[in-house]
Structures are given as structure tokens and as C-alpha cells.
């Protein structure tokens, strides 16, 4: 059933259009920075972008930081929101459920498909970022790079930490995916489900900037998103990374349980 | 097909139980009581003062609510006292440590070695070499609970100290030590220092203004590891592509400032606080008081006085009368004294606004 869902997702043209659009923004930023030679001033703009002019191999991270706050979660919310509600809207959900596989397995298969989409998207953004970064900017293939703390990282260390960052960004999107999937079981409209997940994200991002909301900040789904920067400190600052992983785990667990409680007892008519 | 609602109640109940459990977990952990121990206040203070050589590494947060009315030249200092600052620290000793201020997209690390400091700024890709100065602006290392706790307790008198229970800080049982300053002029209501009894390290320091329920400054460890960190984590070598800068020569700056400062002789006592001398403090600057009650007075060249007046009067709480303009930010008072004849003065310290006015009257040339 998981294989069926994966094939369905990746055979759709719109999946690939979404990934292409996601890549357009970092590429545009790279071209503009290269043409004008104007990187954002240190401390402003997305993380790592100001360092890209001296080391193009850092552009995959800058590209991820560019799409992470808005573009990537929108794409994930749309795909996850479509998972169940899309079938309901197309009138195919009840045929899907006639198969003896069961609703719980269908939910898990949908979640796995969304996770696969997130991973593919993040990998493509990082890969395109690497190609664009090393083509447009000077890369430092011999010396590796400099960590955020000012120590030297070998090429292997930099690659290893970049891979960890890609994994971390993927996990960070699971919370959004779980919200989208849960809302998708509540409604027959994929648009409503995607907008619901986005509403949660906007609320979370807004509350995170408010000092008055600091007591609940550790529980906001977007709280630890930027913690992938901590992987490039030396020694690595694991605290927020570990908390980010645990928090996403809790959100996925709770929302999947809620989606399961709702979906397995729902009267499916379309 | 199941009918709507069939089996729904037990499933939703299970989900509700899971959510309730997860929501309750943090408060249950936070409510775990801390073990108090019967350690007298004087012994606890002695342990704190002896803790400068204790090696540790950790992660600390300092949060200040002090909106300092300063000009845009001192924004770094103002941010330090008004924002949340996250700090990583590796401490091998007073002359060998590393303190990194961690921000969302970068960090600024201060690496101290016996010969001086390296300051690394990731976002500007600069490394600055400085020498230890006798007089310097407050910097993030000064706000570490361990450093601040030692500083605030160093001059506390026995009768100002009391014990204040225990609480859990950074996963450890910390014993409370309270300082209530005895000086009438003091604007600090109390200082609570929470100490790890085994190592003597202060784990949290809270400074309360007079009659305040919330601390004006709260600095505490979030994580603490009581093992001496390896030397190679503390040491620093500038990366090859970084710009290396020499630090501004503070001794030279101070000497220049002293030359330009109006020639006045400051009284031996202000606001009931006796004058004292520190190495490196120019004669034109008078420092008064002891412990957490300190007052500094200095004459100002006219050009600086105008800028300070603008900054002070911009504050809605500023009080202006024939003595000058004064304003309080939490327990910190700041006053620009403008006597009818003679130079202007700046007064600042942890004293009340009344004490500032009293001090202003006693300055040479002041309106009485």
C-alpha cells in the first residue's frame, strides 16, 4: 500500500512542479547575489547567505534557510492536506477503503508518502543549491570550511554536518505534515486542510516572536526549526537539535493518534 | 463501513489521555522539590568566593528588563541588559575560558588566554585580539551566573546575608543565598544567588529592584557539566579567511578622556556612601559605595552632556528639576547634573533617585 501511495505521489506532475518552484527562489537569490555582489549584511538575511560569497559550498544551507520559514512548509501543508481530503473530494476515498488493507494502514501509507515528498524536496533543494553555489561562487574544495565558532572544518566534517542538517530539516517538516494529515481527515476539502495547517504555522511563528508568549515558546512547532545552524557550531550544540527532534516526534505522535481516532471511526460517504 | 461514532469515544479518550499526559509532564518535572541542606549563609558565600578555579562547561541564559537610556553608541551594552542572551561557556579558570554568545544565525565568541582575548564574530568574519583591560564595558562573560554571583557576593557583609531555601537549577539542587543591602541609598531590594553546594558555583543570580516582584536581571544555567573542558575547545586560532583586527587601546582612550575631562575635585562621600579607589579608574571618576550599592560620578565635557540630556529626556519617566535630569531603569539610576556654574556631571549606579538628587547637591558647583 505504501508503494502504491509513493508511486501515486511521484507520478503526479504537480509534485515535481512544486519541487521546481521551491528551487526557483534560492536560485533567483543566488543569481542576484552573484550579479550584484551584495550579500546581506552580517546578521541580517537568511543564515549562511552572507558567508556564501566566500564559500559557495555553503549555498545548500543558505538555500534550505531561504525556503525553510515559508515555502517549504506551504508545500508540505498542501501535499499533506491533499492526502485524505483529496481522495474524498475526487470521490475515490470509498473505493480506496474497499480494499481489505484497513484505514490505519492507509493513514500510515499517506504519512510515509508525505515524508518521502519532504525528503525528496529537501534533497533536491540542497543538491540544486550545491550545484548553483559551486558554479556561481568560489568554492573551497581543499580547505573545507569554517564553522560558526571560527574553527576549521574538514571537507568530510562539512559534508557530514550538511547531511545532518538535511535530515534535521526533513524531521522539522514532519510536524507540519502531521497537522496537514490530521486536518485532511476532518474535512473533504484539501484546500481547507492545507490552510488549517498553515494557520497553525503562522500562529506558531507569530507567537515565537512575542516575548509575552515565551512560557509556551518551547512547545511551538516552529520553535526549533532554525536549530540546524547549531550543527555548524564547534562543538555542536545539541540541546535545541535534540529538543527539536523530540518536539516533532510528540506532534507527529499526538496528531497521528488524533487522525487515527477520527478517521477510523468516520462515516466515509465520498 | 462503520457507522459514524462507532467506537469513537474510547479512541478519542485514548488520544485525550495522551495529550493530557504530555501537557502535564513539564509541570510535574518542574514541581519536583529540591533538596535543601543546612549550610549557613557565611559558609555558602565562602564556597562561592572560592569557586573561581572550578572548571565547568555549560549553557546559560540571561534575561534583563533594564531599558538603559543610552545613545546608539552603546547598543551592545543596552542589549545585554534588556534582552535574552544565550551563552555557551567553557571554563578552565579565570585566565583560560571561552564564552560564546549564541544567536539564531551566528555567534560571537570570546576566548580568554593568559595573554589576552580573541573575540570571534562569525557574521562579520573578524577575529579581534585584545589585551586584558583594567576598565571595560560590561560584556556577556560578566553576566554568567558564576561570575556575576561571585562579584555580587564578594563585598557583602555578614549581616546582609541570609539563606533562602532551595530550588532546582540546570537539573541540580541549588541552595539560595540572599543579599539585602544595608545602605539606605540602595535601589536594589535584594539579590538571590542560587548555589551548587558541592562546587560552590552560583547556578542562578536574580537581582530585584526595591519593591519589585520580578527580577530586573535573571541569569541562570540551563545545562551544566562539572568537568574541566579540554584546552583545545577553549583555545582559538583565527581561521585563514578571517580579518584579524587589533582591539582599540582602552588604556590610551582612558588617558585621553582623563586629559580632556574638566578639572574638578570630587567629594569624599556622596549620598552617604564613602569614596573608594580602583586600579585603572581615572582620578576624574569617583566611585562610591560597596557591594551591590555602587555610585559613580564623573564630570562631562559639554559636547557629551548635550547628547546624554537628549537620551535621558526621551524617557517618559525622566524627572527634570533645577539639579538636572534623572531617570531609573529598574535598580539602575542615571542622572545628568547641570550646575549653574561649572561643568556638567553624570551620576550613575544602583542607588535610588532620591539618593541621586542628594548626591547632585554635594557636587562642586551644584545648586543647593
XYZ file of C-alpha atoms in Angstrom:
638
model
C 0.000 0.000 0.000
C 2.932 2.318 0.800
C 4.404 1.562 -2.636
C 1.097 2.439 -4.264
C 0.948 5.774 -2.457
C 4.560 6.610 -3.286
C 4.066 5.817 -6.972
C 0.902 7.881 -6.999
C 2.636 10.865 -5.411
C 5.741 10.874 -7.571
C 3.891 10.202 -10.829
C 1.867 13.342 -10.389
C 3.253 16.248 -12.428
C 2.232 18.709 -9.733
C 4.597 17.100 -7.206
C 7.517 17.901 -9.483
C 6.156 21.354 -10.333
C 6.033 22.109 -6.585
C 9.650 20.976 -6.137
C 10.738 23.039 -9.138
C 9.009 26.154 -7.830
C 10.659 25.603 -4.438
C 14.054 25.629 -6.138
C 13.332 28.769 -8.105
C 13.614 31.117 -5.125
C 17.084 30.082 -3.883
C 18.372 30.049 -7.474
C 16.997 33.553 -8.029
C 18.622 34.722 -4.783
C 21.946 33.135 -5.811
C 21.878 34.795 -9.232
C 21.015 38.186 -7.731
C 23.737 37.931 -5.084
C 26.261 36.875 -7.734
C 25.298 39.657 -10.169
C 25.250 42.451 -7.611
C 27.929 41.004 -5.302
C 25.727 42.258 -2.480
C 25.354 39.609 0.183
C 23.095 40.626 3.066
C 24.912 42.424 5.824
C 26.171 40.090 8.538
C 23.414 39.301 10.997
C 20.669 40.081 8.505
C 19.005 37.892 5.905
C 18.869 34.095 5.995
C 21.606 32.226 7.892
C 24.768 31.414 5.880
C 23.837 33.676 2.944
C 26.437 36.286 3.903
C 29.099 33.549 4.035
C 28.261 32.233 0.565
C 30.318 34.862 -1.295
C 33.492 33.415 0.235
C 32.476 29.750 0.158
C 29.934 28.582 -2.421
C 29.817 25.117 -0.840
C 27.700 26.682 1.931
C 24.923 27.604 -0.502
C 22.904 24.388 0.044
C 22.468 25.513 3.669
C 21.580 29.060 2.654
C 19.070 27.616 0.151
C 17.459 25.493 2.893
C 17.361 28.512 5.212
C 15.641 30.521 2.456
C 12.829 28.013 1.840
C 12.515 26.788 5.452
C 10.432 29.572 7.018
C 7.632 29.717 4.414
C 7.972 27.972 1.044
C 8.812 24.502 2.298
C 6.050 24.359 4.955
C 3.492 25.638 2.402
C 4.435 22.847 0.010
C 4.310 20.238 2.778
C 0.947 21.553 4.029
C -0.522 21.382 0.523
C 0.690 17.819 -0.103
C -0.306 16.583 3.374
C -3.657 18.377 3.286
C -4.399 16.690 -0.002
C -3.595 13.208 1.304
C -7.035 12.096 2.522
C -9.261 15.062 1.693
C -8.043 14.962 -1.920
C -9.271 11.389 -2.282
C -12.561 12.362 -0.655
C -13.018 15.313 -2.973
C -12.230 13.225 -6.052
C -14.707 10.634 -4.817
C -12.067 7.892 -4.690
C -11.755 7.532 -0.918
C -14.507 4.954 -0.508
C -13.069 2.822 -3.310
C -9.684 3.033 -1.618
C -11.244 1.791 1.615
C -12.982 -1.152 -0.035
C -9.573 -2.812 -0.142
C -9.018 -5.011 2.897
C -5.957 -3.068 3.993
C -7.721 -1.030 6.674
C -7.872 2.638 7.463
C -4.941 2.719 9.892
C -2.627 1.330 7.249
C -3.950 3.839 4.716
C -3.106 6.675 7.140
C 0.399 5.334 7.718
C 0.913 4.909 3.977
C -0.200 8.506 3.399
C 2.187 9.753 6.101
C 5.090 7.787 4.635
C 4.336 9.256 1.214
C 4.358 12.790 2.647
C 7.650 12.098 4.455
C 9.116 10.818 1.184
C 7.974 14.019 -0.508
C 9.639 16.148 2.201
C 12.888 14.200 1.962
C 12.916 14.374 -1.853
C 12.220 18.117 -1.763
C 14.919 18.874 0.814
C 17.460 16.736 -1.076
C 16.651 18.405 -4.392
C 16.858 21.906 -2.847
C 20.223 21.056 -1.238
C 21.514 19.372 -4.420
C 20.482 22.233 -6.698
C 21.906 24.637 -4.077
C 25.246 22.816 -4.186
C 25.415 22.890 -7.988
C 24.348 26.551 -8.133
C 26.649 27.547 -5.253
C 29.773 25.875 -6.592
C 29.108 27.152 -10.133
C 28.327 30.767 -9.294
C 30.630 31.311 -6.302
C 34.163 30.371 -5.288
C 34.171 27.019 -3.570
C 36.897 25.960 -1.185
C 37.327 22.317 -2.135
C 40.650 21.860 -0.318
C 40.319 23.649 2.995
C 36.795 22.548 3.869
C 35.174 25.435 5.648
C 34.912 27.484 8.783
C 32.423 26.588 11.493
C 30.164 29.204 13.047
C 32.534 29.181 16.035
C 35.550 30.081 13.898
C 37.232 26.672 13.885
C 38.211 24.901 10.689
C 36.094 22.030 9.414
C 37.451 19.450 7.009
C 35.546 18.681 3.820
C 34.293 15.428 5.416
C 33.103 17.205 8.563
C 31.324 19.846 6.493
C 29.659 17.172 4.349
C 28.666 15.145 7.421
C 27.156 18.135 9.163
C 25.349 19.186 5.963
C 23.789 15.724 5.788
C 22.707 16.003 9.434
C 21.201 19.419 8.654
C 19.260 17.961 5.702
C 17.941 15.219 7.967
C 17.040 17.727 10.676
C 15.148 20.000 8.259
C 13.240 16.951 6.991
C 12.229 15.964 10.527
C 11.275 19.594 11.271
C 8.675 19.384 8.492
C 7.032 16.269 9.972
C 5.009 18.369 12.413
C 3.523 20.362 9.516
C 2.855 17.118 7.655
C 1.064 15.676 10.690
C -1.113 18.788 11.079
C -1.973 18.645 7.364
C -2.811 14.946 7.553
C -4.970 15.377 10.653
C -6.942 18.266 9.140
C -7.185 16.226 5.968
C -9.174 13.570 7.837
C -11.505 16.231 9.284
C -12.653 17.757 6.026
C -13.351 16.762 2.439
C -11.651 19.904 1.134
C -7.874 19.639 0.575
C -7.661 23.437 0.460
C -9.228 23.774 3.915
C -6.850 21.147 5.319
C -3.763 22.869 3.861
C -4.939 26.280 5.079
C -5.585 24.816 8.539
C -2.016 23.536 8.745
C -0.729 26.912 7.524
C -2.834 28.743 10.111
C -1.135 26.671 12.819
C 2.282 27.604 11.400
C 1.531 31.311 11.118
C 0.222 31.307 14.708
C 3.308 29.494 15.913
C 5.734 31.789 14.069
C 3.942 34.860 15.350
C 3.837 33.680 18.973
C 7.528 32.799 18.803
C 8.396 36.464 18.180
C 6.341 37.653 21.177
C 8.166 37.934 24.489
C 4.844 37.574 26.294
C 4.436 34.102 24.798
C 7.847 32.895 25.986
C 6.388 30.440 28.569
C 4.785 28.427 25.745
C 7.611 29.001 23.239
C 9.298 25.620 23.890
C 6.115 23.865 22.728
C 5.584 25.785 19.493
C 6.051 23.560 16.410
C 8.308 26.127 14.695
C 10.402 26.831 17.821
C 13.451 24.737 16.923
C 13.362 24.969 13.119
C 16.468 27.120 12.833
C 18.406 24.874 15.221
C 20.105 23.263 12.211
C 22.522 26.203 12.462
C 23.647 24.693 15.809
C 25.046 21.713 13.894
C 27.667 24.065 12.456
C 28.915 25.319 15.800
C 32.011 23.725 17.257
C 31.478 21.735 19.461
C 27.983 21.022 18.122
C 25.249 22.498 20.349
C 22.932 19.506 20.623
C 20.418 20.941 23.105
C 17.998 22.575 20.668
C 18.527 19.928 17.980
C 17.548 17.147 20.386
C 14.585 19.148 21.661
C 13.521 19.914 18.094
C 13.555 16.220 17.194
C 11.639 15.265 20.346
C 9.055 18.022 19.829
C 8.395 16.968 16.227
C 8.085 13.379 17.482
C 5.457 14.423 20.034
C 3.468 16.411 17.458
C 3.565 13.559 14.950
C 2.548 11.039 17.636
C -0.348 13.100 19.010
C -1.699 14.263 15.654
C -1.388 10.842 14.097
C -3.300 9.405 17.065
C -5.985 12.070 16.643
C -6.129 11.462 12.885
C -6.454 7.749 13.579
C -9.205 8.248 16.184
C -11.108 10.449 13.762
C -10.517 8.625 10.512
C -11.096 5.053 11.702
C -14.497 5.985 13.116
C -15.538 8.370 10.359
C -18.542 7.695 8.097
C -16.959 7.892 4.674
C -19.527 8.809 2.023
C -17.441 10.144 -0.822
C -18.363 0.664 6.769
C -18.588 1.661 10.366
C -21.391 3.952 11.297
C -20.448 7.462 12.490
C -19.294 7.430 16.044
C -18.971 3.672 16.411
C -16.014 3.108 18.699
C -15.186 6.787 18.585
C -15.436 7.530 22.304
C -12.738 5.101 23.529
C -10.386 6.129 20.746
C -10.792 9.845 21.393
C -10.472 9.157 25.126
C -7.124 7.461 24.477
C -5.953 10.458 22.422
C -7.173 12.879 25.117
C -5.316 10.900 27.789
C -2.116 11.009 25.718
C -2.397 14.783 25.261
C -3.164 15.366 28.948
C -0.144 13.245 29.931
C 2.189 15.158 27.610
C 0.864 18.564 28.695
C 1.198 17.681 32.393
C 4.711 16.237 32.095
C 6.690 19.523 32.059
C 4.827 20.940 35.078
C 5.270 17.681 37.014
C 9.021 17.730 36.326
C 9.189 21.431 37.267
C 7.345 20.789 40.531
C 9.860 18.197 41.748
C 11.068 19.560 45.095
C 14.724 20.494 45.568
C 16.732 19.109 48.482
C 17.678 21.818 50.950
C 20.774 21.408 53.083
C 21.645 23.013 56.402
C 24.537 25.180 55.221
C 24.992 28.554 56.977
C 24.921 31.643 54.727
C 28.514 32.622 55.584
C 29.843 29.161 54.615
C 27.884 29.223 51.361
C 29.323 32.645 50.498
C 32.852 31.416 51.269
C 32.271 28.440 48.940
C 31.097 30.783 46.167
C 34.106 33.086 46.511
C 36.431 30.061 46.310
C 34.831 28.726 43.128
C 36.725 30.812 40.519
C 39.035 27.892 39.693
C 36.281 25.274 39.376
C 36.254 24.017 35.797
C 32.908 23.584 34.056
C 31.131 23.873 30.763
C 27.533 24.877 30.262
C 24.772 26.761 28.547
C 23.293 29.800 30.250
C 20.605 32.377 29.596
C 20.496 35.889 30.981
C 17.356 37.971 30.731
C 17.274 41.616 31.644
C 14.408 44.056 31.876
C 16.560 47.160 32.058
C 15.832 49.632 29.269
C 19.019 51.671 29.566
C 18.588 55.222 28.265
C 21.862 55.211 26.297
C 22.800 56.628 22.929
C 23.226 54.385 19.893
C 26.978 54.132 20.557
C 26.390 51.716 23.407
C 23.675 49.497 21.901
C 25.680 46.345 22.677
C 25.636 47.182 26.385
C 21.962 48.199 26.275
C 21.025 44.921 24.531
C 22.918 42.957 27.144
C 20.732 44.318 29.936
C 17.396 44.414 28.122
C 17.382 41.220 26.019
C 17.630 37.493 26.431
C 21.236 36.497 25.827
C 22.116 32.840 25.290
C 25.644 31.926 26.204
C 27.794 28.798 25.920
C 30.727 28.667 28.302
C 33.828 26.516 28.782
C 35.686 27.494 31.953
C 39.145 26.226 32.867
C 39.996 29.169 35.122
C 39.810 32.964 35.413
C 42.505 33.335 32.734
C 41.511 30.485 30.467
C 37.944 30.267 29.309
C 35.679 30.670 26.331
C 32.290 32.375 26.280
C 30.158 32.257 23.109
C 27.076 34.416 22.689
C 24.794 32.286 20.529
C 22.315 33.944 18.157
C 19.900 32.347 15.676
C 22.222 32.767 12.710
C 25.658 33.302 14.184
C 27.752 33.690 17.298
C 30.334 35.899 18.952
C 32.949 34.014 20.925
C 35.350 35.470 23.477
C 38.367 33.208 24.052
C 40.447 34.241 27.062
C 44.006 33.039 27.447
C 46.705 34.293 29.847
C 47.968 36.745 27.182
C 44.642 38.383 26.331
C 41.425 37.681 24.465
C 40.408 36.629 20.981
C 36.939 37.799 20.007
C 35.488 35.909 17.050
C 32.481 37.366 15.212
C 31.105 34.819 12.732
C 28.801 37.128 10.820
C 31.494 39.741 10.212
C 34.199 37.025 9.878
C 36.537 39.040 12.096
C 38.872 37.984 14.896
C 39.943 40.714 17.320
C 42.929 40.371 19.632
C 42.686 42.367 22.831
C 44.733 42.672 25.987
C 43.172 42.373 29.447
C 41.966 45.852 30.421
C 41.551 47.111 33.952
C 38.461 49.057 32.931
C 35.992 47.727 30.354
C 32.343 47.927 29.381
C 30.120 45.101 30.621
C 30.296 42.101 28.309
C 28.441 38.766 28.201
C 31.069 36.894 30.296
C 30.334 39.317 33.157
C 26.704 38.190 33.195
C 27.449 34.471 33.605
C 25.774 33.306 36.833
C 29.115 32.078 38.179
C 30.960 35.351 37.505
C 28.095 37.669 38.479
C 27.319 35.693 41.648
C 30.937 35.890 42.822
C 31.073 39.613 42.045
C 27.847 40.459 43.876
C 28.729 38.368 46.932
C 32.363 39.474 47.141
C 31.669 42.575 49.236
C 28.507 41.544 51.044
C 28.670 41.967 54.826
C 27.712 39.066 57.129
C 24.587 40.802 58.408
C 23.311 41.382 54.846
C 23.285 37.647 54.121
C 20.558 35.122 54.771
C 19.536 31.721 53.422
C 16.574 31.458 51.031
C 15.555 27.823 50.665
C 16.462 25.671 47.680
C 15.388 25.204 44.088
C 16.364 23.124 41.092
C 18.542 24.909 38.528
C 20.025 23.136 35.487
C 18.946 19.798 36.964
C 20.823 20.358 40.232
C 19.697 21.217 43.752
C 20.778 24.795 44.360
C 20.814 26.480 47.773
C 19.539 30.035 47.995
C 21.684 32.826 49.398
C 20.025 36.219 49.770
C 21.741 39.602 49.985
C 19.652 42.519 51.257
C 21.844 45.621 51.003
C 22.046 47.610 54.247
C 22.735 51.025 52.696
C 19.731 53.358 52.801
C 20.672 54.731 49.375
C 20.478 51.334 47.680
C 17.888 50.803 44.951
C 18.498 47.052 44.936
C 15.836 45.327 47.000
C 17.616 42.002 47.156
C 19.910 39.704 45.250
C 19.212 35.972 45.262
C 22.135 33.728 44.386
C 21.406 30.007 43.934
C 24.484 27.947 44.635
C 25.537 24.389 43.844
C 26.693 23.319 47.351
C 29.243 20.751 46.127
C 31.262 23.037 43.839
C 30.291 26.452 45.198
C 29.327 27.597 41.695
C 26.428 30.061 41.530
C 23.867 28.486 39.159
C 21.397 31.372 39.071
C 21.502 35.027 40.058
C 18.419 37.226 40.349
C 18.616 40.952 41.037
C 15.429 42.592 42.296
C 14.781 46.317 42.426
C 13.247 47.738 45.623
C 9.613 46.512 45.997
C 9.749 44.513 42.732
C 8.277 41.023 42.341
C 10.016 40.239 39.083
C 13.805 40.280 38.809
C 15.349 43.175 36.878
C 18.112 40.790 35.887
C 17.929 36.999 35.870
C 20.825 34.884 34.728
C 20.948 31.109 35.080
C 22.468 27.945 33.723
C 20.240 25.734 31.576
C 22.854 22.962 31.302
C 25.944 22.496 33.404
C 28.717 19.908 33.247
C 31.156 19.974 36.172
C 34.159 18.632 34.307
C 37.173 20.668 33.245
C 36.723 21.257 29.482
C 39.612 20.279 27.161
C 42.122 23.024 26.362
C 41.626 22.765 22.595
C 37.956 23.768 22.915
C 38.963 26.934 24.759
C 41.943 27.872 22.563
C 41.459 29.881 19.376
C 43.369 30.254 16.131
C 41.924 32.730 13.632
C 40.645 30.924 10.514
C 42.677 31.643 7.351
C 39.972 33.698 5.590
C 39.086 35.866 8.599
C 40.003 39.524 9.026
C 42.242 39.922 12.071
C 41.896 43.246 13.899
C 43.698 44.744 16.879
C 41.378 45.783 19.689
C 41.021 49.507 20.440
C 43.553 50.518 23.096
C 41.333 51.180 26.121
C 44.229 52.411 28.320
C 45.024 55.056 25.697
C 41.331 56.011 25.397
C 41.041 56.381 29.157
C 44.212 58.501 29.297
C 42.852 60.764 26.553
C 39.494 61.070 28.298
C 41.257 61.991 31.533
C 43.182 64.751 29.761
C 40.019 66.206 28.287
C 37.944 65.867 31.447
C 37.204 69.123 33.305
C 39.452 69.536 36.331
C 37.323 69.060 39.445
C 37.824 67.508 42.832
C 35.023 65.176 43.849
C 33.889 64.927 47.499
C 34.920 62.014 49.728
C 31.330 60.985 50.340
C 28.167 61.101 48.214
C 24.641 60.054 49.244
C 26.098 58.623 52.442
C 28.453 56.338 50.526
C 32.237 56.620 51.057
C 34.557 57.109 48.089
C 36.888 54.289 47.123
C 39.644 53.749 44.591
C 40.138 51.046 41.976
C 43.203 50.399 39.871
C 42.672 51.757 36.361
C 39.907 54.200 37.280
C 40.990 57.757 36.392
C 41.015 60.382 39.159
C 38.265 62.363 37.434
C 35.839 59.475 38.068
C 34.635 58.985 41.615
C 33.354 55.566 42.691
C 31.354 55.341 45.897
C 29.771 52.567 47.925
C 30.291 48.863 48.450
C 28.879 45.509 47.363
C 25.736 45.851 45.296
C 25.269 49.530 46.191
C 27.608 51.495 43.958
C 27.571 55.044 42.632
C 29.895 56.538 40.038
C 30.309 60.276 39.402
C 32.251 61.922 36.591
C 32.430 65.413 35.075
C 31.349 65.595 31.438
C 32.640 67.712 28.565
C 29.800 69.926 27.221
C 29.512 68.047 23.922
C 28.722 64.746 25.646
C 26.340 66.363 28.127
C 24.031 67.561 25.312
C 23.751 64.048 23.839
C 23.074 62.495 27.227
C 20.387 65.065 28.041
C 18.586 64.188 24.803
C 18.753 60.473 25.591
C 17.521 60.977 29.166
C 14.661 63.375 28.409
C 13.403 60.956 25.731
C 12.478 58.568 28.555
C 8.866 59.128 29.741
C 9.881 58.545 33.385
C 12.613 61.187 33.403
C 12.490 63.710 36.274
C 13.862 67.161 35.445
C 14.366 69.919 38.055
C 16.933 72.608 38.936
C 19.510 69.888 39.749
C 19.357 68.187 36.374
C 17.637 65.206 34.742
C 17.404 61.788 36.367
C 15.842 58.510 35.338
C 15.727 54.975 36.725
C 15.904 51.740 34.735
C 14.984 49.059 37.250
C 17.502 49.367 40.079
C 19.906 51.372 37.933
C 19.736 55.153 38.333
C 21.234 57.614 35.868
C 21.426 61.367 36.315
C 22.802 64.284 34.340
C 23.668 67.066 36.770
C 23.761 70.537 35.208
C 25.042 73.045 37.803
C 24.530 76.791 37.130
C 28.301 77.289 37.073
C 30.973 74.697 36.415
C 30.943 71.516 34.349
C 28.094 69.035 33.973
C 28.322 65.668 35.751
C 26.965 62.237 35.147
C 25.933 60.136 38.138
C 25.019 56.501 37.777
C 24.689 53.473 39.984
C 22.436 51.170 41.922
C 21.001 53.933 44.090
C 17.548 55.480 44.394
C 16.526 58.654 42.566
C 16.415 60.486 45.924
C 19.980 59.428 46.642
C 20.989 60.672 43.178
C 19.424 64.087 43.918
C 21.157 64.173 47.302
C 24.496 63.345 45.645
C 23.940 66.013 42.973
C 23.615 68.725 45.647
C 27.023 67.831 47.065
C 28.934 68.052 43.795
C 31.303 71.047 43.401
C 29.445 73.985 41.842
C 25.996 72.377 42.199
C 22.757 74.220 43.018
C 21.909 73.612 46.654
